[in-house]
Coordinates of C-alpha atoms in Angstrom, one line a residue:
X449 CA 1.6 60.1 -38.8
X450 CA 4.8 60.2 -36.9
X451 CA 4.9 58.9 -33.4
X452 CA 6.3 61.1 -30.7
X453 CA 9.0 59.8 -28.5
X454 CA 6.5 59.3 -25.7
X455 CA 4.2 57.4 -28.0
X456 CA 7.0 55.2 -29.2
X457 CA 8.1 54.5 -25.6
X458 CA 4.6 53.6 -24.7
X459 CA 4.1 51.4 -27.7
X460 CA 7.4 49.6 -27.0
X461 CA 6.5 49.0 -23.4
X462 CA 3.0 47.8 -24.3
X463 CA 4.4 45.3 -26.9
X464 CA 6.7 43.8 -24.2
X465 CA 4.2 43.8 -21.4
X466 CA 3.8 40.3 -19.9
X467 CA 0.2 39.3 -19.1
X468 CA -0.4 37.6 -15.7
X469 CA -1.0 34.3 -17.6
X470 CA 2.1 34.5 -19.8
X471 CA 4.1 32.3 -17.5
X472 CA 1.3 29.8 -17.4
X473 CA 0.8 29.9 -21.1
X474 CA 4.5 29.3 -21.7
X475 CA 4.5 26.3 -19.4
X476 CA 1.3 25.0 -21.1
X477 CA 2.9 25.5 -24.5
X478 CA 6.0 23.6 -23.3
X479 CA 3.9 20.6 -22.2
X480 CA 1.8 20.9 -25.3
X481 CA 4.8 20.2 -27.5
X482 CA 3.8 17.0 -29.1
X483 CA 5.4 13.8 -27.8
X484 CA 4.5 12.3 -31.1
X485 CA 6.2 15.1 -32.9
X486 CA 9.4 14.7 -30.9
X487 CA 9.4 10.9 -31.6
X488 CA 8.8 11.6 -35.3
X489 CA 11.6 14.1 -35.3
X490 CA 14.1 11.7 -33.7
X491 CA 13.0 8.9 -36.0
X492 CA 13.7 11.0 -39.0
X493 CA 17.2 11.9 -37.7
X494 CA 18.0 8.3 -36.9
X495 CA 16.7 6.9 -40.2
X496 CA 17.7 9.7 -42.5
X497 CA 14.4 10.2 -44.2
X498 CA 10.7 10.7 -43.5
X499 CA 9.8 7.6 -45.4
X500 CA 12.1 5.3 -43.4
X501 CA 11.0 7.1 -40.2
X502 CA 7.4 6.2 -41.1
X503 CA 8.4 2.5 -41.6
X504 CA 10.2 2.5 -38.2
X505 CA 7.2 4.1 -36.4
X506 CA 4.6 2.0 -38.3
X507 CA 2.9 5.1 -39.7
X508 CA 2.8 6.8 -43.1
X509 CA 5.3 9.3 -44.4
X510 CA 2.7 12.0 -44.5
X511 CA 1.8 11.4 -40.8
X512 CA 5.5 11.8 -39.9
X513 CA 5.7 15.0 -41.9
X514 CA 2.6 16.4 -40.2
X515 CA 3.9 15.6 -36.7
X516 CA 7.2 17.3 -37.4
X517 CA 5.5 20.3 -39.0
X518 CA 3.3 20.7 -35.8
X519 CA 6.5 20.4 -33.7
X520 CA 8.2 23.1 -35.8
X521 CA 5.1 25.3 -35.5
X522 CA 5.1 24.9 -31.7
X523 CA 8.9 25.6 -31.5
X524 CA 8.6 28.4 -34.1
X525 CA 11.8 26.9 -35.6
X526 CA 12.7 25.1 -38.7
X527 CA 14.3 21.8 -37.8
X528 CA 15.0 20.2 -41.2
X529 CA 16.2 21.4 -44.6
X530 CA 14.2 19.3 -47.0
X531 CA 14.7 18.9 -50.7
X532 CA 13.6 16.2 -53.1
X533 CA 16.9 14.5 -52.7
X534 CA 17.9 15.0 -49.1
X535 CA 16.8 15.8 -45.6
X536 CA 19.2 17.3 -43.2
X537 CA 19.1 19.1 -39.9
X538 CA 19.3 22.8 -39.6
X539 CA 21.7 24.2 -36.9
X540 CA 18.6 24.7 -34.7
X541 CA 17.6 21.1 -35.4
X542 CA 21.0 19.8 -34.4
X543 CA 20.8 21.7 -31.2
X544 CA 17.3 20.5 -30.5
X545 CA 18.3 16.9 -31.2
X546 CA 21.3 17.2 -28.9
X547 CA 19.1 18.5 -26.1
X548 CA 16.2 16.1 -26.4
X549 CA 17.3 12.7 -27.7
X550 CA 18.9 11.6 -24.5
X551 CA 15.8 12.4 -22.5
X552 CA 13.6 10.6 -24.9
X553 CA 15.9 7.6 -24.8
X554 CA 15.7 7.6 -21.0
X555 CA 11.9 7.7 -21.3
X556 CA 11.9 4.7 -23.7
X557 CA 14.3 2.9 -21.4
X558 CA 12.1 3.5 -18.4
X559 CA 9.0 2.3 -20.3
X560 CA 10.9 -0.9 -21.3
X561 CA 12.0 -1.4 -17.7
X562 CA 8.4 -1.1 -16.5
X563 CA 7.3 -3.6 -19.2
X564 CA 9.9 -6.0 -18.0
X565 CA 8.7 -5.6 -14.4
X566 CA 5.2 -6.4 -15.5
X567 CA 5.8 -9.1 -18.1
X568 CA 9.4 -10.2 -17.7
X569 CA 11.1 -12.6 -15.2
X570 CA 10.3 -11.6 -11.6
X571 CA 12.9 -9.2 -10.3
X572 CA 13.5 -6.2 -8.1
X573 CA 12.9 -5.2 -4.5
X574 CA 9.8 -6.6 -2.7
X575 CA 9.0 -4.8 0.5
X576 CA 6.7 -6.8 2.8
X577 CA 4.9 -5.9 6.1
X578 CA 3.5 -8.2 8.7
X579 CA 2.6 -8.3 12.3
X580 CA 5.4 -9.4 14.5
X581 CA 3.9 -12.7 15.5
X582 CA 2.5 -13.8 12.2
X583 CA 5.5 -12.5 10.3
X584 CA 8.0 -14.4 12.5
X585 CA 6.0 -17.6 12.8
X586 CA 4.4 -17.9 9.3
X587 CA 5.9 -15.5 6.7
X588 CA 9.6 -15.5 7.5
X589 CA 10.0 -19.3 7.2
X590 CA 8.6 -19.2 3.7
X591 CA 11.1 -16.7 2.3
X592 CA 14.1 -19.0 1.8
X593 CA 12.1 -21.3 -0.5
X594 CA 10.7 -18.2 -2.3
X595 CA 14.1 -16.7 -2.8
X596 CA 15.4 -20.1 -4.1
X597 CA 12.6 -20.0 -6.7
X598 CA 13.0 -16.3 -7.6
X599 CA 16.6 -15.4 -6.9
X600 CA 16.3 -12.0 -8.7
X601 CA 13.8 -10.8 -6.2
X602 CA 15.2 -9.0 -3.1
X603 CA 13.2 -9.2 0.1
X604 CA 12.7 -6.5 2.7
X605 CA 10.5 -7.8 5.5
X606 CA 9.2 -5.3 8.1
X607 CA 7.7 -6.7 11.3
X608 CA 5.5 -4.2 13.0
X609 CA 2.2 -4.5 14.9
X610 CA 1.2 -0.9 13.8
X611 CA -1.3 -0.3 11.0
X612 CA 0.6 -0.4 7.7
X613 CA 0.8 2.8 5.6
X614 CA 1.4 1.5 2.1
X615 CA 2.5 4.9 0.7
X616 CA 4.6 6.2 3.6
X617 CA 6.3 2.9 4.3
X618 CA 6.6 2.1 0.6
X619 CA 5.0 -1.4 1.2
X620 CA 4.3 -3.7 -1.8
X621 CA 2.5 -6.5 0.2
X622 CA 1.1 -6.5 3.7
X623 CA -0.2 -9.3 5.9
X624 CA -3.1 -8.3 8.0
X625 CA -5.1 -10.2 10.6
X626 CA -8.6 -9.8 11.9
X627 CA -11.2 -7.8 9.9
X628 CA -10.4 -5.6 6.9
X629 CA -12.3 -2.3 6.9
X630 CA -10.0 -0.4 4.6
X631 CA -11.8 -0.1 1.2
X632 CA -8.7 1.5 -0.4
X633 CA -6.8 -1.8 -0.6
X634 CA -7.2 -5.2 -2.1
X635 CA -7.4 -7.9 0.6
X636 CA -7.3 -11.6 -0.3
X637 CA -8.2 -13.9 2.6
X638 CA -5.6 -16.7 2.8
X639 CA -7.2 -18.6 5.7
X640 CA -9.8 -17.9 8.4
X641 CA -8.2 -16.5 11.6
X642 CA -9.3 -18.8 14.4
X643 CA -9.1 -17.5 18.0
X644 CA -9.2 -19.7 21.1
X645 CA -9.0 -19.2 24.8
X646 CA -6.0 -21.3 26.0
X647 CA -4.3 -22.4 29.2
X648 CA -1.6 -24.8 30.0
X649 CA -2.4 -28.2 31.5
X650 CA -0.6 -27.2 34.6
X651 CA -2.8 -24.1 35.0
X652 CA -6.0 -26.0 34.2
X653 CA -5.1 -28.7 36.9
X654 CA -4.4 -26.0 39.5
X655 CA -7.1 -23.4 38.8
X656 CA -9.6 -25.1 36.5
X657 CA -11.0 -23.6 33.4
X658 CA -13.8 -21.1 32.8
X659 CA -17.0 -22.7 31.8
X660 CA -18.9 -19.4 31.2
X661 CA -17.9 -15.9 30.3
X662 CA -18.7 -14.8 33.9
X663 CA -16.1 -17.2 35.1
X664 CA -13.3 -15.2 33.4
X665 CA -13.3 -12.7 36.3
X666 CA -11.9 -15.5 38.5
X667 CA -8.9 -16.2 36.3
X668 CA -5.5 -14.5 35.8
X669 CA -5.5 -13.1 32.2
X670 CA -2.3 -12.6 30.2
X671 CA -2.7 -9.4 28.1
X672 CA -1.4 -8.3 24.8
X673 CA -0.7 -4.6 24.2
X674 CA -0.9 -3.1 20.7
X675 CA 1.7 -0.7 19.4
X676 CA -0.7 2.2 20.1
X677 CA -0.9 1.2 23.7
X678 CA -4.4 -0.3 23.6
X679 CA -5.0 -3.7 25.4
X680 CA -6.3 -6.4 23.1
X681 CA -10.0 -7.1 23.9
X682 CA -11.1 -10.7 23.8
X683 CA -14.1 -11.5 21.7
X684 CA -16.7 -14.3 22.0
X685 CA -19.8 -15.4 20.1
X686 CA -22.8 -15.7 22.3
X687 CA -26.2 -16.5 20.7
X688 CA -24.9 -15.3 17.3
X689 CA -23.7 -12.0 18.7
X690 CA -20.2 -10.7 19.4
X691 CA -19.4 -10.0 23.1
X692 CA -16.2 -8.3 24.0
X693 CA -14.3 -8.8 27.2
X694 CA -11.5 -6.6 28.6
X695 CA -9.1 -9.0 30.3
X696 CA -7.5 -8.1 33.6
X697 CA -4.4 -9.7 34.9
X698 CA -0.9 -9.2 36.3
X699 CA 1.0 -9.8 33.0
X700 CA 0.9 -7.6 29.9
X701 CA 3.2 -7.9 26.9
X702 CA 3.5 -6.1 23.5
X703 CA 4.8 -9.3 21.9
X704 CA 2.5 -12.2 21.0
X705 CA 5.3 -14.8 21.6
X706 CA 5.8 -13.6 25.1
X707 CA 2.0 -13.9 25.8
X708 CA 2.2 -17.5 24.5
X709 CA 5.2 -18.3 26.6
X710 CA 3.5 -17.0 29.8
X711 CA 0.5 -19.2 29.1
X712 CA 2.7 -22.2 28.5
X713 CA 4.5 -21.5 31.8
X714 CA 1.2 -21.7 33.6
X715 CA 0.9 -18.0 34.5
X716 CA -2.7 -17.5 33.2
X717 CA -5.1 -17.8 30.3
X718 CA -5.1 -15.8 27.0
X719 CA -7.0 -15.7 23.8
X720 CA -4.6 -16.4 21.0
X721 CA -4.6 -17.1 17.2
X722 CA -4.6 -20.6 15.8
X723 CA -1.3 -20.1 14.1
X724 CA 0.3 -19.6 17.5
X725 CA -1.2 -22.5 19.3
X726 CA -1.8 -25.4 16.8
X727 CA 1.6 -27.1 17.5
X728 CA 1.0 -26.8 21.2
X729 CA -2.5 -28.3 21.0
X730 CA -1.2 -31.2 19.0
X731 CA 1.6 -31.7 21.6
X732 CA -0.9 -31.5 24.4
X733 CA 0.8 -28.6 26.2
X734 CA -2.2 -26.4 25.8
X735 CA -6.0 -26.9 26.3
X736 CA -8.8 -24.8 25.1
X737 CA -11.7 -23.3 27.1
X738 CA -15.1 -21.9 26.0
X739 CA -14.8 -23.5 22.7
X740 CA -18.4 -23.0 21.8
X741 CA -18.0 -19.2 22.1
X742 CA -15.0 -18.9 19.8
X743 CA -15.3 -16.0 17.3
X744 CA -15.6 -17.0 13.7
X745 CA -15.5 -13.8 11.6
X746 CA -11.8 -13.0 11.3
X747 CA -9.2 -13.8 8.7
X748 CA -5.5 -13.7 7.7
X749 CA -5.2 -11.5 4.6
X750 CA -2.5 -10.7 2.1
X751 CA -3.1 -7.1 1.0
X752 CA -1.9 -4.8 -1.8
X753 CA -3.0 -1.5 -3.4
X754 CA -4.3 -2.5 -6.8
X755 CA -5.0 -5.4 -9.1
X756 CA -4.1 -3.3 -12.2
X757 CA -0.5 -3.2 -13.5
X758 CA 0.7 -5.5 -10.7
X759 CA 4.5 -6.1 -11.1
X760 CA 5.5 -9.7 -11.7
X761 CA 7.4 -9.8 -8.4
X762 CA 4.3 -9.0 -6.4
X763 CA 2.0 -11.4 -8.4
X764 CA 4.3 -14.4 -7.9
X765 CA 4.8 -13.7 -4.2
X766 CA 1.1 -13.4 -3.5
X767 CA 0.4 -16.7 -5.3
X768 CA 3.3 -18.4 -3.6
X769 CA 2.5 -17.4 0.0
X770 CA -1.2 -18.1 -0.6
X771 CA -0.5 -21.7 -1.6
X772 CA 2.1 -22.3 1.1
X773 CA 0.1 -20.8 4.0
X774 CA -3.0 -22.7 3.0
X775 CA -1.0 -25.9 3.0
X776 CA 0.0 -25.3 6.6
X777 CA -2.3 -26.6 9.3
X778 CA -3.0 -23.2 10.7
X779 CA -6.8 -23.7 10.8
X780 CA -6.3 -26.6 13.2
X781 CA -9.1 -25.6 15.5
X782 CA -11.5 -27.0 12.9
X783 CA -10.2 -30.4 14.0
X784 CA -11.7 -30.0 17.4
X785 CA -15.3 -30.4 18.6
X786 CA -16.7 -27.0 19.7
X787 CA -19.6 -28.6 21.4
X788 CA -17.5 -30.5 24.0
X789 CA -17.2 -28.1 27.0
X790 CA -15.1 -26.9 28.7
X791 CA -12.2 -27.9 26.4
X792 CA -12.0 -29.0 22.8
X793 CA -11.3 -32.6 22.0
X794 CA -10.0 -34.0 18.7
X795 CA -12.7 -35.2 16.3

């Protein structure tokens, strides 16, 4: 039976009709092209034979042959002309090799780079985040020694009192204070975070010190404001429970060092972290009030996203800062007697 012109046109159009999923199928087929087949193909080209390629890849000659055969089937192209005496590329094989070998070499190079980051000498950029006060007082002074030990690691320290966004800010390691409620990160407590209500000796001699929480209303409080605008609430432990107090005063700062300086200058009282005040307690320039009500459930933490596949630069930094910070006397409030009101005395 002879087809009419109309039938032939219809048949031709039908044979070239692209189904809605054709683009997806082509993309799937592209990704389905065996990585093992490409690697086997490149090994054969490099080594000059299927047997030598098998030795190079650590597999048998027949496995190499099957991988290349599957690749040729997926490409619908013969890549090699094979005889009992020789193996050489077809013209299509030459073109395919020219187009793909550089990409595969870059993949292998990238994999080797990642392996070196994980297993090799520590190197690369380390991006660190810390609150302004803790970062300036504790973290920054440790970096010179760390760089001396690991000179191939570059440091980028970001001081910010805002909550760290690991992904958006591309942070490797973050130091956080207080309580950790984010279950998506790994948080290792370095030391407990001790908090104490402090005043200068000058202020204490002129205004006295609060002996109960109700007495706080009679004192000028120096406030700390977070980056989001919220005023830091003081916390106390009373009969095993947490009680919060919203301080009221004439001085408010968004920098912890300025709060400390205002207290040292005798302008009021403030609740501050142990790392800020230990030196001043030892020197006698600060005294502590309401010691028996100091909170005891906070910590200083070093945080990162995952324990798995941790680059060497991150692992050595975490171990280094943990050891160094624990060696500092930042938990100095434990050296004082909390049962001795209204101020702490050295044990």
